[in-house]
Coordinates of C-alpha atoms and ligand atoms in Angstrom, one line a residue:
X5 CA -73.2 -34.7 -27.0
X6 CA -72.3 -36.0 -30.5
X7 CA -71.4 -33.2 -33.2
X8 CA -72.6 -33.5 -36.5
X9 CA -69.3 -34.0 -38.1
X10 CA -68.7 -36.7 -35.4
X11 CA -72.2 -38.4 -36.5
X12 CA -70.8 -38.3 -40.0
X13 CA -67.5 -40.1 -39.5
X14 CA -69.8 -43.0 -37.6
X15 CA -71.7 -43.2 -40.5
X16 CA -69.2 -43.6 -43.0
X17 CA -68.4 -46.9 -42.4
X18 CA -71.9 -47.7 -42.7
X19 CA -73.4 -46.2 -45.6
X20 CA -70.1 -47.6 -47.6
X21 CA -71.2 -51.0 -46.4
X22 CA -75.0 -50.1 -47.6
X23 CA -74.1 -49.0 -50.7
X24 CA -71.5 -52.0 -51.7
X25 CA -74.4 -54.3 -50.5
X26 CA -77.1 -52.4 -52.9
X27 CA -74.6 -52.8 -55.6
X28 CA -73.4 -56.3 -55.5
X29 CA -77.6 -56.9 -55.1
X30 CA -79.0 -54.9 -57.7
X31 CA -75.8 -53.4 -59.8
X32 CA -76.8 -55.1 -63.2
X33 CA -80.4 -54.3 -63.2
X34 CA -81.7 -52.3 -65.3
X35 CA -84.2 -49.3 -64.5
X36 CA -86.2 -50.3 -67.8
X37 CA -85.2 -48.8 -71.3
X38 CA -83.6 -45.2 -71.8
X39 CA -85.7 -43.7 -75.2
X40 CA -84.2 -41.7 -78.0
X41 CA -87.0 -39.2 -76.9
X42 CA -85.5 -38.8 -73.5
X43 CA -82.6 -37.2 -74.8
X44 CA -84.5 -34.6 -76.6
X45 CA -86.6 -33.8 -74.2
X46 CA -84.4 -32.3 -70.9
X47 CA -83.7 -36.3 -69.7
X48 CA -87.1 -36.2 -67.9
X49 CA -88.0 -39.4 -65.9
X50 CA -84.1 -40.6 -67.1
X51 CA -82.8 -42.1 -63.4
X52 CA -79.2 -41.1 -63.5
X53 CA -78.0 -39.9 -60.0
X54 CA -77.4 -41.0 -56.5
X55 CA -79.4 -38.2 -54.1
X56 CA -79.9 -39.3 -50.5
X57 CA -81.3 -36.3 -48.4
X58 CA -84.7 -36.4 -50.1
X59 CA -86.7 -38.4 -53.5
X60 CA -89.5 -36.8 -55.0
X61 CA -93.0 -38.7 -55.6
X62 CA -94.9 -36.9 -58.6
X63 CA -98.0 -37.5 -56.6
X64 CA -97.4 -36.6 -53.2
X65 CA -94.3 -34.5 -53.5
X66 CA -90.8 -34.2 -51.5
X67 CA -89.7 -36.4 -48.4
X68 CA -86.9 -34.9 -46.9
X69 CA -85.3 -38.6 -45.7
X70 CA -88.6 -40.2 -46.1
X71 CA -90.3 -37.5 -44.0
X72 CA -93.1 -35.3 -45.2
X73 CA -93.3 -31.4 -44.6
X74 CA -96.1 -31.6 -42.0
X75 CA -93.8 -34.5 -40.8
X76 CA -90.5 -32.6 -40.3
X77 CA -92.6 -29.6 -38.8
X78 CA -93.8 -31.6 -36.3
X79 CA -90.8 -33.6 -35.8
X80 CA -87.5 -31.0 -35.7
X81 CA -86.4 -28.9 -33.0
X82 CA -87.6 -25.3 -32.4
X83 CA -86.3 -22.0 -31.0
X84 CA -88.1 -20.7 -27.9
X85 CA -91.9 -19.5 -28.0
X86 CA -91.6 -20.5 -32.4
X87 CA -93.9 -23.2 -33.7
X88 CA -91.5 -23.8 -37.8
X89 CA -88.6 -26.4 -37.7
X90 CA -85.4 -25.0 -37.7
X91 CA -83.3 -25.0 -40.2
X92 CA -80.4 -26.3 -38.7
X93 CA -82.2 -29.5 -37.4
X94 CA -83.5 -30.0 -41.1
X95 CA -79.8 -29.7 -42.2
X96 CA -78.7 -32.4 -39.6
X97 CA -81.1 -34.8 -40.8
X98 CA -80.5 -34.3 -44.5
X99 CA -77.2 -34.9 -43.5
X100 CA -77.6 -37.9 -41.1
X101 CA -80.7 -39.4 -41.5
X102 CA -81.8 -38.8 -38.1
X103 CA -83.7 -35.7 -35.9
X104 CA -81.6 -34.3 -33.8
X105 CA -81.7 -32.9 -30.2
X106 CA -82.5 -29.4 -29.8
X107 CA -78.4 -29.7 -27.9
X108 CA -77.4 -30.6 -31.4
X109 CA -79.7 -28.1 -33.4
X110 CA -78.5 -25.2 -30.8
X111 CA -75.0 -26.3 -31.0
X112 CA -75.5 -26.0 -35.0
X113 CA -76.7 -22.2 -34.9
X114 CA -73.4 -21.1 -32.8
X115 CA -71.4 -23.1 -35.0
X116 CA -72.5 -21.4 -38.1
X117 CA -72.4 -18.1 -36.3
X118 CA -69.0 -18.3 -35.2
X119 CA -68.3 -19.2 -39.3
X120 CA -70.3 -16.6 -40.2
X121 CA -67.7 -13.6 -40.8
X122 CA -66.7 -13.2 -44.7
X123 CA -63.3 -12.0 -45.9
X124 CA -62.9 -8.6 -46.6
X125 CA -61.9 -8.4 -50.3
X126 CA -65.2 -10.6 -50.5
X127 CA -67.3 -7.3 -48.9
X128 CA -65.3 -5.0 -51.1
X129 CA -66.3 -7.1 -53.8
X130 CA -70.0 -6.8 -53.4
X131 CA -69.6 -3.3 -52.3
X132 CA -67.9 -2.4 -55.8
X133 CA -70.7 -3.8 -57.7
X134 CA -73.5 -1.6 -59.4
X135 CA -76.5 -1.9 -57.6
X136 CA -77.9 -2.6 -61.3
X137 CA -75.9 -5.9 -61.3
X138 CA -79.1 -8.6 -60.1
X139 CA -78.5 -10.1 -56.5
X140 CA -78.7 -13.5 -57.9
X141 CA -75.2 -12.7 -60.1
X142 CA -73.6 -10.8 -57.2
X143 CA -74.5 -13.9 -54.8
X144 CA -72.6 -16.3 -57.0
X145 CA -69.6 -14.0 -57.2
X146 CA -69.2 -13.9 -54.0
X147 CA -69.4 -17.6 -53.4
X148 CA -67.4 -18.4 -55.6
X149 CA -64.7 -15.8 -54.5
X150 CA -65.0 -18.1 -50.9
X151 CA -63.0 -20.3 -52.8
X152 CA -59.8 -18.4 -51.8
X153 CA -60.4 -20.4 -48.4
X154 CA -61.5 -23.5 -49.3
X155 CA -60.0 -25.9 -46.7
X156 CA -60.6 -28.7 -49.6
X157 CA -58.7 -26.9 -52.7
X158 CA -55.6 -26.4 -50.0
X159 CA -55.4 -30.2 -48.6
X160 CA -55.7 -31.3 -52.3
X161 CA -53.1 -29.0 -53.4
X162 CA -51.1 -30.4 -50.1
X163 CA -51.9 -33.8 -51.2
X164 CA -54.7 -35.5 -49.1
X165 CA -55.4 -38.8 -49.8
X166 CA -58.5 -39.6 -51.0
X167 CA -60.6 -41.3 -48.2
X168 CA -59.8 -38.0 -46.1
X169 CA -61.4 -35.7 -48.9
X170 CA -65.3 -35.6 -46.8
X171 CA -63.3 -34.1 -43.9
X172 CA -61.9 -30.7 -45.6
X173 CA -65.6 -31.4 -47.6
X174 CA -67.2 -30.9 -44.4
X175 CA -65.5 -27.9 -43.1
X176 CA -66.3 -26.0 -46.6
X177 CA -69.8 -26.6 -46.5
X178 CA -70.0 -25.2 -42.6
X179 CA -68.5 -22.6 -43.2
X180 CA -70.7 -21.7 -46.8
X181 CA -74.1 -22.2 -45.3
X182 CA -72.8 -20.3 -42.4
X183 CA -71.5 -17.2 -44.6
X184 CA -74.3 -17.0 -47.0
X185 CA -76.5 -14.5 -44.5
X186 CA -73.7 -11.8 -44.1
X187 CA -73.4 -12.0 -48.3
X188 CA -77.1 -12.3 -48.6
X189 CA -77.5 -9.4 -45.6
X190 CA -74.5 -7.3 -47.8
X191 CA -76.6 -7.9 -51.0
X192 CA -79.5 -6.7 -50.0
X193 CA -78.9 -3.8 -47.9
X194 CA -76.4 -2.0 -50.6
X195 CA -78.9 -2.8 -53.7
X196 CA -81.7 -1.3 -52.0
X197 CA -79.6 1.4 -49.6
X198 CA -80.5 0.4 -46.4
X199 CA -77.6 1.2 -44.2
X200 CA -74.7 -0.4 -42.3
X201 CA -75.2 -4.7 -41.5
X202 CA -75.6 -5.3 -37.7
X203 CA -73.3 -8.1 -36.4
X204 CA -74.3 -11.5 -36.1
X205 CA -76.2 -12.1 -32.6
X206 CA -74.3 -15.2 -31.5
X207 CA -77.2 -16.4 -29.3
X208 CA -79.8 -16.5 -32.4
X209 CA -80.6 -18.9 -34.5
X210 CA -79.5 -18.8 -37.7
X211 CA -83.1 -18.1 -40.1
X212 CA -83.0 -15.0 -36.5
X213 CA -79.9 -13.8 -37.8
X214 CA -80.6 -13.8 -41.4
X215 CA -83.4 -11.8 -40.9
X216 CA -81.8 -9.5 -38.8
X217 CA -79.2 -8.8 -41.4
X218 CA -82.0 -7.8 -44.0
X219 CA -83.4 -5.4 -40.9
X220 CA -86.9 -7.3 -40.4
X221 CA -85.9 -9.2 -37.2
X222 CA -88.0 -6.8 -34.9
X223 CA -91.0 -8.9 -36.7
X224 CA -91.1 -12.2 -35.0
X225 CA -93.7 -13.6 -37.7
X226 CA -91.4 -13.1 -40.4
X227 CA -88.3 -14.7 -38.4
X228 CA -90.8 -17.6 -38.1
X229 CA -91.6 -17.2 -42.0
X230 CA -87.9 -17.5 -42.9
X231 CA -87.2 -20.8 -40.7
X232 CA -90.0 -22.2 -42.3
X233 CA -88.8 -21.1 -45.8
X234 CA -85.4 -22.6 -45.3
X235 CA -86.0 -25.3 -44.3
X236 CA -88.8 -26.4 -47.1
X237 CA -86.9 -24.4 -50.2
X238 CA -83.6 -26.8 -49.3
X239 CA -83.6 -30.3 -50.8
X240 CA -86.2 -31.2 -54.5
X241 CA -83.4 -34.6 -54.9
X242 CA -80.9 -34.3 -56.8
X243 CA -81.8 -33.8 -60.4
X244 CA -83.1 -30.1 -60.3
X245 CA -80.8 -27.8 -62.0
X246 CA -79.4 -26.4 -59.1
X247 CA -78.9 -29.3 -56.9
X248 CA -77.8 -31.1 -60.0
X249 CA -75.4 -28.6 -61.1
X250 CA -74.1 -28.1 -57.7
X251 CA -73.0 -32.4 -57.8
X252 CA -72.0 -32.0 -61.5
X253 CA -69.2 -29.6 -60.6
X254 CA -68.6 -31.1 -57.0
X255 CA -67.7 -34.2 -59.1
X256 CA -64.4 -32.9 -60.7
X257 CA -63.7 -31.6 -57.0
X258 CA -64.0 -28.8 -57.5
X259 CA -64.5 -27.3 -53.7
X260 CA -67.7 -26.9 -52.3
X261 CA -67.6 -23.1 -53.5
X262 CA -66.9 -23.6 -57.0
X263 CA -70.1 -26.2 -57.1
X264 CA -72.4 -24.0 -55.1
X265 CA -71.7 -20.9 -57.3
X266 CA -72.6 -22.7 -60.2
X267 CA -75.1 -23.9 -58.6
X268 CA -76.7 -20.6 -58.0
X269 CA -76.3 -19.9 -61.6
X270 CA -78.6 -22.1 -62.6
X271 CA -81.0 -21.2 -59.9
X272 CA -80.9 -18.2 -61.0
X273 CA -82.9 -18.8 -64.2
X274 CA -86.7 -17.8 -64.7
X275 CA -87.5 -21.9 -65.4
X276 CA -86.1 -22.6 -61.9
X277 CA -85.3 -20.6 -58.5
X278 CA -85.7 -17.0 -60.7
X279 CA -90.0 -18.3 -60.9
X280 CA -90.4 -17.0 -57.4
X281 CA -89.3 -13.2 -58.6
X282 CA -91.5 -13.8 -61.5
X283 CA -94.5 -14.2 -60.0
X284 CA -94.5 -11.4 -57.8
X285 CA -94.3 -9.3 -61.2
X286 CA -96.7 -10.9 -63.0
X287 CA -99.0 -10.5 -60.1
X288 CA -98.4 -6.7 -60.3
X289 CA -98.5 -6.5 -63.7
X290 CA -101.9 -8.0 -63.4
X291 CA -103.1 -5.9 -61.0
X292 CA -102.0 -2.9 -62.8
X293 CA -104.2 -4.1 -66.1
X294 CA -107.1 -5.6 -64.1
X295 CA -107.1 -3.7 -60.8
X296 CA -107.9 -4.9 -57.1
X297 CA -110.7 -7.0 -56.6
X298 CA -110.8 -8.0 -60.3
X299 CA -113.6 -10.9 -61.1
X300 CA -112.7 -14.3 -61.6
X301 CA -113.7 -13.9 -65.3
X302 CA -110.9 -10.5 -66.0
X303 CA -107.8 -12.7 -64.3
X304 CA -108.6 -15.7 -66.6
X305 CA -108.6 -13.5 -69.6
X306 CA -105.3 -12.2 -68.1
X307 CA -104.2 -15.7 -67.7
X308 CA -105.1 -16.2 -71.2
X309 CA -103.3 -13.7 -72.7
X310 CA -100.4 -14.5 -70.9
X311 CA -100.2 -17.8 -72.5
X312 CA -101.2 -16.6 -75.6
X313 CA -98.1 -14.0 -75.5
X314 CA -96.1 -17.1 -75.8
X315 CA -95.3 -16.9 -71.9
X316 CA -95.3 -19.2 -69.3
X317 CA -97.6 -18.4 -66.8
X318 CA -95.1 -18.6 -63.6
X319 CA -95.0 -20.5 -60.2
X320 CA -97.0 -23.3 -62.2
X321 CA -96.1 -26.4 -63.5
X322 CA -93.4 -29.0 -62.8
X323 CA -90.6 -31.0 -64.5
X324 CA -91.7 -34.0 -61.9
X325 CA -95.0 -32.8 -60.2
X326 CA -98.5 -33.7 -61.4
X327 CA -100.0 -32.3 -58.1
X328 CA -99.8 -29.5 -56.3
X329 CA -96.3 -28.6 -54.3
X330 CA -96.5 -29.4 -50.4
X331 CA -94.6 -26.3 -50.2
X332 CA -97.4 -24.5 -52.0
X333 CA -99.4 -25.6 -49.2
X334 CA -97.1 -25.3 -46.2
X335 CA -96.9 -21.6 -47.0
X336 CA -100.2 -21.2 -47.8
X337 CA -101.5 -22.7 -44.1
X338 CA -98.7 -20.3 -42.9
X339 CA -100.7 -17.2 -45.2
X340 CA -104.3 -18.5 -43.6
X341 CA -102.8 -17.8 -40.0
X342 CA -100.7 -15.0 -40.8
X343 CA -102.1 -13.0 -43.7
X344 CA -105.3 -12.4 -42.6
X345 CA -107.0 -10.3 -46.0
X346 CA -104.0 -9.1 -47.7
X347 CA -105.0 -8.4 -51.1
X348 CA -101.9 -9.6 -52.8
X349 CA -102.9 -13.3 -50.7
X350 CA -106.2 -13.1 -51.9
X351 CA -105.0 -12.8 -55.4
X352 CA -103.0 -15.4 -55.1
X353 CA -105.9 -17.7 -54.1
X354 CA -107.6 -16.7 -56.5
X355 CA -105.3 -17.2 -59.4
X356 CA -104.9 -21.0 -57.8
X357 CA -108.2 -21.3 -58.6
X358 CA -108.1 -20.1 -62.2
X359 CA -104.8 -21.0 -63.5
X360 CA -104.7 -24.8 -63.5
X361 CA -108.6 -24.8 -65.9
X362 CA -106.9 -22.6 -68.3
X363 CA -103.6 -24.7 -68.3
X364 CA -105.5 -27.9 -68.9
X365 CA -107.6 -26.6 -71.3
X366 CA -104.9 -25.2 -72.9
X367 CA -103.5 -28.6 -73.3
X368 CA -99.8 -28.4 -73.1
X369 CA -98.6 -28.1 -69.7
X370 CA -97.7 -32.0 -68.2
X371 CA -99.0 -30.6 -64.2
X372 CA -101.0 -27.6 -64.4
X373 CA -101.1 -26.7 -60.5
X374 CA -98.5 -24.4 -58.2
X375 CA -95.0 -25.2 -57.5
X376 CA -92.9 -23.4 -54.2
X377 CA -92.5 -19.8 -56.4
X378 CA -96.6 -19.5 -56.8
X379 CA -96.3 -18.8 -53.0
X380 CA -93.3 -17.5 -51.7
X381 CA -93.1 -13.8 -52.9
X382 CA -96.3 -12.9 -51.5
X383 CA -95.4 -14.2 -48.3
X384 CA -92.0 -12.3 -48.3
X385 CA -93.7 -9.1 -49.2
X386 CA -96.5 -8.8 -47.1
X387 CA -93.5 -8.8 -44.1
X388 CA -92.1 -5.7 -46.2
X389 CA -89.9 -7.4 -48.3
X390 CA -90.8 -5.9 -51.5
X391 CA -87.7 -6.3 -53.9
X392 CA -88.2 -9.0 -55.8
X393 CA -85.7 -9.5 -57.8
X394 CA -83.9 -10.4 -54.3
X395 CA -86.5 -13.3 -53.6
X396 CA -84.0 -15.9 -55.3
X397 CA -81.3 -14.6 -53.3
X398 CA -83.2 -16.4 -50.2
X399 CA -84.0 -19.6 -52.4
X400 CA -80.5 -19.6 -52.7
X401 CA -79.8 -19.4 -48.9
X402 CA -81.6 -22.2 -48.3
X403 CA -80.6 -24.9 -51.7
X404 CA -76.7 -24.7 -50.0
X405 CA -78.5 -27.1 -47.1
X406 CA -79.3 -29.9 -49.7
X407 CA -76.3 -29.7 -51.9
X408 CA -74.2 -28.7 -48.9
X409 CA -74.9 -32.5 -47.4
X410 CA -74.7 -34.4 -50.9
X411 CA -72.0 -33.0 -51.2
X412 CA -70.2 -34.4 -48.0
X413 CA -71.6 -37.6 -48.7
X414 CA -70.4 -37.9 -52.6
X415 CA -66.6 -37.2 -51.1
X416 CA -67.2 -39.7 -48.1
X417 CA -68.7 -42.4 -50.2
X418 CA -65.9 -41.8 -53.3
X419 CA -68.2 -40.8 -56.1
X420 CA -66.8 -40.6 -59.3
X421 CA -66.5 -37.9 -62.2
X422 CA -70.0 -37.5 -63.8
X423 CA -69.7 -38.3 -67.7
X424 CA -72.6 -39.5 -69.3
X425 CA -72.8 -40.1 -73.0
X426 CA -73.8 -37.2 -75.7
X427 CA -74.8 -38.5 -79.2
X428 CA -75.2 -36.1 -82.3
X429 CA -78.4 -36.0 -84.3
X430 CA -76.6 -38.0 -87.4
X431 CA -75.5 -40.3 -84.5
X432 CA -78.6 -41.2 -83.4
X433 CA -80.2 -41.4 -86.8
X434 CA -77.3 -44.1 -88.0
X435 CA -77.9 -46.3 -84.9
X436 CA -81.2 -46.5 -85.2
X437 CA -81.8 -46.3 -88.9
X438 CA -83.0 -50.1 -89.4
X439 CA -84.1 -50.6 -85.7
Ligands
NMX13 N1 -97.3 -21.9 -68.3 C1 -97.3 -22.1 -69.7 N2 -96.9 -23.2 -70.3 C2 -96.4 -24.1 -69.6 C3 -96.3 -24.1 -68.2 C4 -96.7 -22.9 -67.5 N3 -96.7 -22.7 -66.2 N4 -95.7 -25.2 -67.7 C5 -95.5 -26.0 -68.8 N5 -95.8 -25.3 -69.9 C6 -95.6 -25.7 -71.3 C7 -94.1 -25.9 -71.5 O1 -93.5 -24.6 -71.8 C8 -94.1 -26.8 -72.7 O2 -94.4 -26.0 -73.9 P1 -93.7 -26.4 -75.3 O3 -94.1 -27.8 -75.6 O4 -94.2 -25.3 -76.2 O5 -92.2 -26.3 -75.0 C9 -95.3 -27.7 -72.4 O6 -96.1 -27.0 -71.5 C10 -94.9 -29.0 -71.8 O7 -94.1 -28.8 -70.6 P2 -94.1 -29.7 -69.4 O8 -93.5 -31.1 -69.8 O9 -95.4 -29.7 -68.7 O10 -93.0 -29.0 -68.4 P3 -91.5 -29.1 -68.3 O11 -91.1 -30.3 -67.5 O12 -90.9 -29.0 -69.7 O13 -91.1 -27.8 -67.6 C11 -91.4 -26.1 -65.9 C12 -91.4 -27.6 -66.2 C13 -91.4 -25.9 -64.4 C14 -90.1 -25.5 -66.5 C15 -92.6 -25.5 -66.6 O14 -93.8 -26.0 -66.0 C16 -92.6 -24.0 -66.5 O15 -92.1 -23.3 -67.3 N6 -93.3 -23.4 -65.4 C17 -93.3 -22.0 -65.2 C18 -92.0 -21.5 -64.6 C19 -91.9 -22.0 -63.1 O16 -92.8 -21.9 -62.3 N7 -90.7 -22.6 -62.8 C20 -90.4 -22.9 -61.4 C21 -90.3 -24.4 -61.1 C22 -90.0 -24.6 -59.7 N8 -88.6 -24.2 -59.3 O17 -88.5 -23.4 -58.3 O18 -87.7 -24.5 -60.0
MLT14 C1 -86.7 -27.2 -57.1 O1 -87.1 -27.0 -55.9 O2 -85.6 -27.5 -57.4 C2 -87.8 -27.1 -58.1 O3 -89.0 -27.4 -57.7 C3 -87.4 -27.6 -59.5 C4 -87.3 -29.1 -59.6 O4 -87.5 -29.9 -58.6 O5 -87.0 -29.5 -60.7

C-alpha cells in the first residue's frame, strides 16, 4: 500500500503543473480593488494567500478539500466499534486531496506513535516550569525547543537544494503532530498534579493515545469526543491567525517547529484559539451571579452587562462567518447523544438562544451566532476535563494537522518569502490626497 509521503512525491509533479497552468490562465487578474479601509481594519475579505486543505464560505462554513463536516464524518476511516473520523484519515486528505484506506489511516497512527517520544531536555524543560506558567506558553516552548531536531534546519545547514526541501519538510511535520500528545500529556498532568504519563500504546490510535496521556482513556465517549475534536478544530484556511502565522514564519524557512510555535502563540490569544477557555469562565461566572436554572430574562441581562462592561461576549462572532459554525453544530449533535441534561449543556443552549438577539440589537457585531469555542469547553468538561485554561492546549493539538500539510505543500510547490506592502498614515494620506 502507498504511504502518505509516497502519495505526496506523486503529486508533486502534478500540482506544480496545476498551479503553473492557473497562473499562466488567470495570473494578471485582479480579485477586484484592495480599499484604504482594508488596511485599517485587520485586512478582512483582502485575498492574499494560497491555502489548499480547506476555504471557508461565510454562509455555509469550512470544507475540508471541498468536503463538509457531516461529509468527512461519513466519509473517513474509523477505529473499531467508534462512529467520529479519525484524525489521521482527515490529515491524509488535507494533505492529499483524497480519503484514504483505513490500511493507510492505521498505518498513520503507528507512524506517529513510533515518532511520538520527545527529547529529554524537552521533558525537563516542561518539568522546570511553574505550574503558574499557562499551558498555552509552556506548549510553544516546547515546540519550538523541537527545533534542536529539525531534519529541515540540518539538510539546509548541509546544503539541500531547494526542490528536496518538502522531503526534510515532511519528516518535521510527522514527527510534530506525532510529539504534540506526550507534550500536551506532560503539560497537563504536571500543571494539575496528576502523576506519572503512561507510555504510548502502539496499537491505539492517536486521538486513543492522547487521551490516555491526560488519564481519561478508560471513557470511550470521550476518546470518541477527542477524534471528533481533532479532526474538526484542524484546518479554518489559511488566513486565521494561527494558520496564518504558522505560513508567515514557514516562509523564511524557518523549520516546521519554529512556524508552529509561533503559531501557537497566536492561538493562544482570547480573540482566537484562547475563546474556548473563555467561555467556560464566563459560563461560570454567570452561574455564580445568576445561579442554575436561571430564566431566560436574568442571562440576557448578564449578557447585557457583559457587553456593556466593554467585553466581548465569547465563543460568538466571526472574522469571516455570518452563520453559525458547523463545528458549533457537530459538537452540539455529539452533546444531544451524549450529554443527556448536563446543566452546564443546557446553559449553553440556552445562551445560543439569547446571545445572537442581544448582539444584533446591540448593533456592532458583523455575525452574531457561535463559533467552535461556544461549544467545546462544555463538552471537555462534562468528560471531567475541568481546567480550562488547558482547553487551547487541545485546539493546539489539532491546528498542527492543517498547517502541518500547508506547510509541506508551500516547500514542495517553492513558495516564496511572504512580504506584503506596509504604508504609514502620512503615506496613505499623500497618495490619496487629490484622488
Ligand atoms: N461580543 C461583543 N462584541 C463583539 C463580538 C462579540 N462576540 N463580536 C464582534 N464584536 C464587536 C467587535 O469587538 C467590534 O467592536 P468595535 O467596533 O468596538 O471594535 C465590532 O463588533 C465589529 O466586529 P466584527 O467585524 O463583527 O468582528 P471582527 O471580525 O473584528 O472580530 C472576532 C471577530 C471573532 C474577533 C469577534 O467576533 C470576537 O471578538 N468574538 C469573541 C471572541 C471569540 O469568540 N473568538 C473566537 C473566534 C474563533 N476562534 O477560535 O478563533
Ligand atoms: C479558526 O478556527 O481559526 C477560527 O475560527 C478563526 C478564524 O477562522 O479566523
Amino acid at each position: 500500500q502507498t504511504t502518505l509521503k509516497e502519495r505526496v512525491a506523486e503529486l508533486i509533479p502534478v500540482e506544480l503543473e496545476k498551479v503553473k497552468a492557473v497562473r499562466a490562465e488567470h495570473g494578471s487578474k485582479a480579485f477586484g480593488p484592495v480599499l484604504v479601509d482594508q488596511l485599517y481594519g485587520g485586512m478582512r475579505g483582502l485575498p492574499a494567500l494560497i491555502w489548499d486543505g480547506s476555504v471557508l464560505d461565510a454562509e455555509e462554513g469550512i470544507r475540508f478539500r471541498g468536503k463538509t463536516i457531516p461529509e468527512i464524518q461519513d466519509a473517513l476511516p474509523k477505529a473499531p466499534g467508534g462512529s467520529e473520523p479519525l484524525p489521521e484519515g482527515l490529515f491524509w486528505l488535507l494533505v492529499t486531496g483524497e480519503i484514504p484506506t483505513q490500511e493507510q489511516v492505521d498505518a498513520l497512527s503507528k507512524d506517529w506513535a513510533a515518532r511520538a517520544a520527545i527529547p529529554e531536555f524537552v521533558e525537563e524543560l516542561l518539568d522546570r516550569c511553574p505550574p503558574t506558567l499557562h499551558p498555552m506558553s509552556q506548549f510553544s516552548l516546547a515546540v519550538t525547543a523541537l527545533n534542536h531536531d529539525s531534519n529541515f534546519a540540518k539538510a539546509y545547514q548541509q546544503g539541500i537544494n531547494k526542490k528536496e526541501y518538502w522531503g526534510p519538510v515532511f519528516e518535521d511535520c510527522m514527527d510534530l503532530i506525532a510529539k504534540l500528545p506526550n507534550i500536551a500529556g506532560r503539560i497537563y498532568r504536571n500543571v494539575y498534579g496528576r502523576g506519572k504519563l503512561p507510555a504510548i500504546d502502539p496499537t491505539k490510535d492517536y486521538s486513543w493515545n492522547l487521551t490516555n496521556l491526560l488519564g481519561f482513556a478508560e471513557n470511550p465517549a470521550i476518546v470518541e469526543l477527542m477524534r471528533l475534536y481533532i479532526t474538526i478544530h484542524s484546518d479554518h484556511e489559511g488566513g486565521n491567525v494561527s494558520a496564518h502565522t504558522g505560513k508567515l514564519v514557514g516562509s523564511a524557512l524557518s523549520d516546521p517547529f519554529l512556524a508552529f510555535g509561533a503559531a501557537l502563540n497566536g492561538l493562544a490569544g482570547p480573540l482566537h484559539g484562547l475563546a474556548n477557555q473563555e467561555v467556560l469562565t464566563w459560563l461560570l461566572k454567570m452561574q455564580k451571579a445568576i445561579g442554575e436554572n436561571a430564566s431566560d430574562e436574568a442571562v440576557r441581562e448578564y449578557v447585557w452587562s457583559t457587553l456593556k462592561g466593554g467585553q466581548v461576549v465569547p465563543g460568538y462572532g466571526h472574522a469571516v462567518l455570518r452563520k453559525t459554525d458547523p463545528r458549533y453544530t457537530a459538537q452540539r449533535e455529539f452533546a444531544l447523544k451524549h450529554l443527556g441534561d448536563d446543566p452546564l449543556f443546557k446553559l449553553v443552549g440556552q445562551v445560543y438562544s439569547i446571545v445572537p438577539d442581544v448582539l444584533l440589537q446591540a448593533g456592532k457585531a458583523k455575525n452574531p451566532w457561535p463559533n467552535v469555542d461556544a461549544h467545546s469547553g462544555v463538552l471537555l468538561n462534562y468528560y471531567g476535563l475541568s481546567e480550562m485554561q488547558f482547553y487551547t492546549v487541545l485546539f493546539g493539538v489539532s491546528r498542527a494537522f492543517g498547517v502541518a500539510a500547508q506547510l509541506i505543500w508551500d516547500r514542495a510547490l517553492g513558495a516564496p518569502l511572504e512580504r506584503p506592502k506596509s504604508y504609514s498614515t502620512e503615506a496613505i494620506a499623500k497618495i490619496f490626497k487629490n484622488k
